[in-house]
XYZ file of C-alpha atoms in Angstrom:
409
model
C -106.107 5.070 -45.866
C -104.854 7.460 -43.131
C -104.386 4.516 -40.666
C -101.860 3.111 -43.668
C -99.817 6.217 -43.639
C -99.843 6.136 -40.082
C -98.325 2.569 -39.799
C -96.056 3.242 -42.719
C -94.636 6.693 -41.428
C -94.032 4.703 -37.793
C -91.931 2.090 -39.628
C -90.228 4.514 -41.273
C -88.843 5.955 -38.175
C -87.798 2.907 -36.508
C -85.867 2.056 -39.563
C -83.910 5.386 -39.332
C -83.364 5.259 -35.565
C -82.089 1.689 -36.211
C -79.662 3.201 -38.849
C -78.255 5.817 -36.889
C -77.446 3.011 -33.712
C -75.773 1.079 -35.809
C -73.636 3.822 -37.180
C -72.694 5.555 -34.091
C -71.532 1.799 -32.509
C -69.530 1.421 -36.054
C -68.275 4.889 -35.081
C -67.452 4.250 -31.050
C -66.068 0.643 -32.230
C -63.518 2.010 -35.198
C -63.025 5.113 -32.611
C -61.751 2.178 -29.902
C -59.732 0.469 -32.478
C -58.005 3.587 -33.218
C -57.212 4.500 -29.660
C -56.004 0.371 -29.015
C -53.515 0.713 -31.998
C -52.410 4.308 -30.753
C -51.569 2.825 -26.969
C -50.093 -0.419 -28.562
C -47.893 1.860 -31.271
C -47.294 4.152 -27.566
C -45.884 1.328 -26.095
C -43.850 -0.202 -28.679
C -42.390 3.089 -28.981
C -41.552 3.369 -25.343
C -39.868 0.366 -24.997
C -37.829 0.941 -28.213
C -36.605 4.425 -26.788
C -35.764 2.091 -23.214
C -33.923 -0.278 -24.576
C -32.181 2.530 -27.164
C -31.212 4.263 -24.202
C -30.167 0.970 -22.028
C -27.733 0.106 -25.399
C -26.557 3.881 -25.424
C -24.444 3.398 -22.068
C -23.393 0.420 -22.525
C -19.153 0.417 -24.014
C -17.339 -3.025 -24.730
C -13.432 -2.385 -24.702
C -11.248 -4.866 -25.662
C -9.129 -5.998 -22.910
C -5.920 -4.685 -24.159
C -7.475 -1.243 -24.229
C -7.700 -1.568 -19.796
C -4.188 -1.805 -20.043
C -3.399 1.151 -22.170
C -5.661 3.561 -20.845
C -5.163 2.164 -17.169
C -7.995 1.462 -16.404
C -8.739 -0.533 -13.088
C -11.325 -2.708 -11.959
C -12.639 -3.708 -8.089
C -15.347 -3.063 -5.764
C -16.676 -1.015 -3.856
C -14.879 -0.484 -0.192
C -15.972 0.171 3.096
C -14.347 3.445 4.623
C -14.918 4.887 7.739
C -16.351 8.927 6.850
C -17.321 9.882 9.965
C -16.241 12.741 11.706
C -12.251 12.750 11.849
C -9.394 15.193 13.043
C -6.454 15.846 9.578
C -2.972 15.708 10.414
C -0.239 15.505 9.091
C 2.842 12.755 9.533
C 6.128 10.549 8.147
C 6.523 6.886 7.865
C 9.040 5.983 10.424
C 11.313 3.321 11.797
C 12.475 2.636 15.472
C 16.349 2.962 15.614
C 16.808 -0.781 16.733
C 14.993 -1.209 13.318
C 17.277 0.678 10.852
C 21.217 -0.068 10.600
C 23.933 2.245 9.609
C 26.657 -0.236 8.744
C 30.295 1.805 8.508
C 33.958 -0.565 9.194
C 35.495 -0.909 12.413
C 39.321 -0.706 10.738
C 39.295 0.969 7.919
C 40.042 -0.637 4.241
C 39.975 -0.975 0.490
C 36.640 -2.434 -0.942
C 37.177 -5.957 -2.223
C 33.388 -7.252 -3.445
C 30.463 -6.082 -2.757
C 27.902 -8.932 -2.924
C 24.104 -7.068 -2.289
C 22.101 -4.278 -4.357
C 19.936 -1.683 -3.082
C 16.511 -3.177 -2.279
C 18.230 -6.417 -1.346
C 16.621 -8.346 1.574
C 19.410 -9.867 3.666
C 19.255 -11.725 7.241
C 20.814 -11.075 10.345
C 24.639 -11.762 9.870
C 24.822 -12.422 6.174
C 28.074 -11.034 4.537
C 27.601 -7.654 2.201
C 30.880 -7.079 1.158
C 34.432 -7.434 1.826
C 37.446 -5.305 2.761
C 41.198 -5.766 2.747
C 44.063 -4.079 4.035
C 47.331 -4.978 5.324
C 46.788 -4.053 8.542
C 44.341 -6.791 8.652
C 47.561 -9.370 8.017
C 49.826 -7.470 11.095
C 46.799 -7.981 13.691
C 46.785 -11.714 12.762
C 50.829 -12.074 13.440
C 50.824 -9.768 16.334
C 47.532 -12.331 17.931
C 49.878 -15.409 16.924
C 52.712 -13.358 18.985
C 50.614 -12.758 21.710
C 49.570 -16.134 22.154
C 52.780 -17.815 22.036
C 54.253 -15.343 23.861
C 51.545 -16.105 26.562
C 52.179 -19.262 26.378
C 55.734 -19.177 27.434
C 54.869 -16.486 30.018
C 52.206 -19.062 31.671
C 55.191 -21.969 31.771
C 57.520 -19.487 33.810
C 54.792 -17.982 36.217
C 52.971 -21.808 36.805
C 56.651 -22.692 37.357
C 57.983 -19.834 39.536
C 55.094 -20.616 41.971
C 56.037 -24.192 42.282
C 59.833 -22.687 43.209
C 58.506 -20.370 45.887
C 56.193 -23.064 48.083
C 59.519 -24.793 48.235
C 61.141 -21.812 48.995
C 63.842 -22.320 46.100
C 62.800 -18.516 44.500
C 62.055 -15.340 45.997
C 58.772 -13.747 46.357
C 60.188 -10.827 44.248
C 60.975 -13.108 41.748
C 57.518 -14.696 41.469
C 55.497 -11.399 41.253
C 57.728 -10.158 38.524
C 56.570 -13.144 36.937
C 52.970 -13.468 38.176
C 52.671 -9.707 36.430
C 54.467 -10.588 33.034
C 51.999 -13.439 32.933
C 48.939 -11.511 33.394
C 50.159 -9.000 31.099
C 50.380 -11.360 28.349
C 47.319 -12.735 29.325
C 45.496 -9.322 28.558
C 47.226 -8.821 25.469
C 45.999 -11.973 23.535
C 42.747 -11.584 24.545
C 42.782 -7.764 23.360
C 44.305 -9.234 20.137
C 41.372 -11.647 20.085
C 38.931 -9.789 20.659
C 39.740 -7.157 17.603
C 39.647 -9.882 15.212
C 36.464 -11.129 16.589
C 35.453 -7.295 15.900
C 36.433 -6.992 12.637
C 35.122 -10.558 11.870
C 38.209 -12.679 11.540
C 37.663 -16.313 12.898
C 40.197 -16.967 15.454
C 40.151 -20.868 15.642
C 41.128 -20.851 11.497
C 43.907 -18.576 12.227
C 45.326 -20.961 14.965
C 44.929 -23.600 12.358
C 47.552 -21.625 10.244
C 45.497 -19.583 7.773
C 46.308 -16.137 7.323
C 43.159 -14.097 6.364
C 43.559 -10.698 4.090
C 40.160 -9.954 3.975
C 37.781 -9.239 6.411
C 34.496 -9.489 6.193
C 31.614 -6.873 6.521
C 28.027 -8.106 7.566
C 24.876 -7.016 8.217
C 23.811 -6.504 12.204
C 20.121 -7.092 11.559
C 17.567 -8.217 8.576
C 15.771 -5.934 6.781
C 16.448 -4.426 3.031
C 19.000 -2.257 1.860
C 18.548 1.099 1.404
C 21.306 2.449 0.733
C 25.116 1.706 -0.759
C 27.565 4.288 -0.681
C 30.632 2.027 -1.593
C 31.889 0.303 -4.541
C 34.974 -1.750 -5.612
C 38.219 -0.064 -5.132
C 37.259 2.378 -2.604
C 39.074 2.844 0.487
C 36.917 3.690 3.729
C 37.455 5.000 6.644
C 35.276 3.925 10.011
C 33.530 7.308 10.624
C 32.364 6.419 6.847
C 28.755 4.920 6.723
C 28.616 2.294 3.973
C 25.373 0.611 4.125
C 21.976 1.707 5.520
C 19.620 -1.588 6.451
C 16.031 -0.798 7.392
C 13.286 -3.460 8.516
C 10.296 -2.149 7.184
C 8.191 -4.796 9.093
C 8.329 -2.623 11.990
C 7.186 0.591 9.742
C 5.007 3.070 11.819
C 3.506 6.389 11.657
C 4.626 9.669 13.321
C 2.174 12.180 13.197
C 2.078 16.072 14.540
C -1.023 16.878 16.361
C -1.569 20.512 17.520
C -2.191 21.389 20.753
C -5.904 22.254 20.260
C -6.635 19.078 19.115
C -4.508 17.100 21.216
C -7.275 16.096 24.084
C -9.211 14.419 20.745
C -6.167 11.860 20.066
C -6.413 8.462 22.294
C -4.407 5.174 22.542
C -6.270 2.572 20.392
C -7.945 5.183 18.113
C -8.253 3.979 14.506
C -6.885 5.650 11.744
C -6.941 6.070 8.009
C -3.995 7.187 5.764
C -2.770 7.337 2.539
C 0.143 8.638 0.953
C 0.547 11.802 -0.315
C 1.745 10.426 -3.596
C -1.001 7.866 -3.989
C -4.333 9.283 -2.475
C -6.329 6.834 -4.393
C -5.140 3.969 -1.750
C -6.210 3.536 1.950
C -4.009 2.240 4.937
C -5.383 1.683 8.458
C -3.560 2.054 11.729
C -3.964 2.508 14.929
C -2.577 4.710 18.004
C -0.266 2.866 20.652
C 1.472 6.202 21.902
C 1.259 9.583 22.735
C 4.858 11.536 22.555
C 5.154 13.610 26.061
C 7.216 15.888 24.675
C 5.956 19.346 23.188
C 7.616 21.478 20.399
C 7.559 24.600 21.059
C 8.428 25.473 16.689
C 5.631 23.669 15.454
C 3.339 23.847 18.465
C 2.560 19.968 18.223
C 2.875 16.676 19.575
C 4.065 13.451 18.428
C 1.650 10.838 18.259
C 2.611 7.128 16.822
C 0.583 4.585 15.400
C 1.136 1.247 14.111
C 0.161 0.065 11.056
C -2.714 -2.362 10.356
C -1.995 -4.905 7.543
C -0.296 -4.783 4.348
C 2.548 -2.565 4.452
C 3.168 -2.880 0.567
C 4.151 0.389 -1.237
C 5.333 1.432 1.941
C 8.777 2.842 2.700
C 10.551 4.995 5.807
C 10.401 8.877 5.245
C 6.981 8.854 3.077
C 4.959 11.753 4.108
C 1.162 10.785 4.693
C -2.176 12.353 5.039
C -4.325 10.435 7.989
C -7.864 11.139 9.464
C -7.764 10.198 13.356
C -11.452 8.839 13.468
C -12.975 11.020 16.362
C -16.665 8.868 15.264
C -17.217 6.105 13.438
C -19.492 6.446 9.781
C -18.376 3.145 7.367
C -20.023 3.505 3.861
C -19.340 1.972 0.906
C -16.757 4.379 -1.297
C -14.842 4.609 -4.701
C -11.731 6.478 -5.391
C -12.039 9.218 -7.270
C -11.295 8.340 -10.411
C -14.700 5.734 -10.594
C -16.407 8.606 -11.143
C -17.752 11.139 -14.033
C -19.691 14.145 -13.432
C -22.466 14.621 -16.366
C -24.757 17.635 -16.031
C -24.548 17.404 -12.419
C -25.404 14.113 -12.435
C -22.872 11.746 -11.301
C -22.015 8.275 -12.777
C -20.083 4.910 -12.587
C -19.377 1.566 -14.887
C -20.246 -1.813 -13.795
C -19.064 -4.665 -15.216
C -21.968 -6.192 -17.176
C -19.699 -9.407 -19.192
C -15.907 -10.327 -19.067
C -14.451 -12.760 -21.619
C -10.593 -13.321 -22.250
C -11.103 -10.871 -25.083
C -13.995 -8.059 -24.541
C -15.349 -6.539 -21.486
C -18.852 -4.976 -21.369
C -19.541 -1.983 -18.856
C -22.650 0.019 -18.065
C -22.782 3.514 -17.220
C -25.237 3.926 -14.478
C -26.281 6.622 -12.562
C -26.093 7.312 -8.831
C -25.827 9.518 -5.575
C -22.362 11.011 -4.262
C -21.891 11.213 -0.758
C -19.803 12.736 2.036
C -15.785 12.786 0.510
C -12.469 12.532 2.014
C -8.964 10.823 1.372
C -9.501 11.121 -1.938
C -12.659 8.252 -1.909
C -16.317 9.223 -1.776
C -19.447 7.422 -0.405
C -21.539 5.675 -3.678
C -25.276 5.573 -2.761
C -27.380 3.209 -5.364
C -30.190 4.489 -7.149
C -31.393 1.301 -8.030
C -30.722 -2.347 -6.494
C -27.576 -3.562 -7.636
C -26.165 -7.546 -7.217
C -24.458 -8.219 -4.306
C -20.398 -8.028 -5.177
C -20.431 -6.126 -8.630
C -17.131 -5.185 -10.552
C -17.228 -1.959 -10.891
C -14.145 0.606 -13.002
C -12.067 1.958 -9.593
C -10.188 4.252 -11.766
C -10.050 5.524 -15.395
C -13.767 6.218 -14.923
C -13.043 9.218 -17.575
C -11.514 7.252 -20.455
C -14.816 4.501 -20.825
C -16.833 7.412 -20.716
C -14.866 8.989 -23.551
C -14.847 5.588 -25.449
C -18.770 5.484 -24.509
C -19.260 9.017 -25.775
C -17.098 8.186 -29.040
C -19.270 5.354 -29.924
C -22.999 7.273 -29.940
C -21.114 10.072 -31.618
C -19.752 7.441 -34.433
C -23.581 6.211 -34.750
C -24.972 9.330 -34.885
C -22.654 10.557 -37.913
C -23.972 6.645 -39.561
């Protein structure tokens, strides 16, 4: 009897060992499910908040709206932000490059046939003058000349009398000196109506011209009128100013402390002082010798390197005279916005005819100058993204609009 109770009281036990197993492996396996669908739900989650904040700085505009709010697209641009010496300068012309046009006889403005900003070539009529005086030169040529002519007969004959020894040699000088006389008075009278612009060999045909005309001495665009019809000039008076801006250069003041740091061939950057956002390259072909004494500074010129659109004589500019040599790539200004001391651009993410879709994304300011600073990626970018070049501000107000509208929703 006690060996049943024995075998029965062992059983027992194993049953309620076997029990509590299997619970505590129900209990580790609902415990593993649990802490599965918590990572899974931890993940979803995750990714929900990425791509939440992914859609939060993202704006579409409509395409209209970059015209309104001027807002410019481009790419990023390599500038040279190395170490560089600021000066100062002017756009500037050579003076066999700029005409001051005024008349060589003075008279009444007939046409004028050119505006300012006007491109016109070398010798092209710009306007017209008349005045009588223009119609007495024309007789008092035709006088000359025939009186010339009559004066040639006599001396050509007078030196045929005296080798035959029919005329005296007094005779023959007085007309050898009438003759040469005449001579130098048509070609006097010729030559001021070449001057003024009158064509000789159409006078000698007959036609009497009462207007003369006034033309241009070299190409280039006009600058300046300071005529119109009806006017009567004088010839101190300057009419026209002509200026070949192809030959545009730089002039800037360097000061004496820094002039051992300015070289021929030395690269520089400019822009003007009315458009910072825009760079210009040039580069130094001379060094003036001349010091002023007022200012404490020498000239130095440089010509400029491509495009010289936007560019006109007498704009003041800003330049950096590269001194060593740091290229990076740069934005103007106005590509960027400052957040919480973060700093930010848009790039162009899809363009249609109708929409265009921008990203804000963040990244790393660099070294500044000229109004352009360097753009250092965060993150790997495509090669030869659009990015916004300026109006940077406005897409982020349009961006900051939009979570502001969903927010209130």
């Amino acid at each position: 009897m006690k060996y049943i109770l024995k075998i029965s009281s062992v059983f027992l036990l194993l049953v309620f060992l076997a029990s509590c197993q299997n619970k505590t492996t129900q209990q580790n396996k609902e415990t593993d499910s649990k802490a599965h669908d918590d990572t899974d739900t931890h993940n979803d989650t995750h990714e929900e908040d990425k791509e939440e904040k992914e859609t939060l700085n993202v704006v579409t505009l409509h395409q209209k709206q970059l015209e309104v709010m001027n807002i410019e697209l481009g790419a990023t641009k390599k500038v040279n932000l190395g170490n560089t010496l600021k000066v100062n300068g002017q756009l500037e012309l050579p003076p066999q490059k700029r005409a001051s046009i005024s008349a060589i006889v003075g008279g009444r403005v007939q046409s004028v046939v050119v505006i300012e900003g006007d491109y016109v070539k070398k010798g092209q009529i710009i306007a017209r003058l008349n005045n009588p005086e223009f119609i007495t030169m024309q007789r008092e040529y035709l006088t000359a000349k025939s009186n010339y002519s009559f004066l040639e007969k006599d001396y050509l004959r007078k030196k045929e009398l005296l080798k035959d020894g029919i005329t005296s040699q007094k005779s023959f000088q007085q007309a050898e000196a009438a003759y040469n006389d005449g001579k130098s008075s048509l070609n006097a009278a010729k030559s001021m109506l070449k001057l003024i612009g009158i064509n000789v060999s159409v006078l000698e045909k007959g036609q009497i011209i009462s207007s003369v005309p006034v033309i241009s001495p070299i190409k280039g665009y006009v600058q300046n009128i300071a005529i119109n019809i009806g006017k009567f000039v004088t010839p101190e008076q300057e009419m026209f100013e002509i200026v070949d801006n192809e030959h545009l250069h730089i002039g800037l003041k360097v000061f004496e402390k820094d002039i051992d740091k300015a070289k021929v061939g030395q690269k520089i950057t400019f822009a003007l002082t009315t458009r910072p956002d825009k760079i210009y390259e040039a580069e130094i072909f001379a060094l003036g010798r001349a010091f002023d004494m007022d200012t404490r500074a020498v000239k130095v010129h440089a010509k400029i390197i491509g495009t010289h659109e936007g560019l006109l004589t007498g704009m003041f500019v800003e330049a950096r005279i590269a001194t060593s040599n740091k290229e990076v790539n740069a934005l103007p200004e106005g590509a960027f916005v400052t957040e919480k001391g973060l700093d930010y651009i848009f790039i162009q993410k899809e363009n249609d005819k109708d929409n265009i879709t921008l990203e804000k994304v963040q990244i790393n300011r660099g070294i500044s100058d000229l109004g352009f600073s360097e753009v250092v990626f965060i993150n790997e970018i495509p090669k030869n993204i659009v990015v916004v070049t300026k109006g940077a501000y406005y897409v982020n107000a349009e961006l900051n609009k939009g979570e502001f509208e969903e927010h209130e929703h």
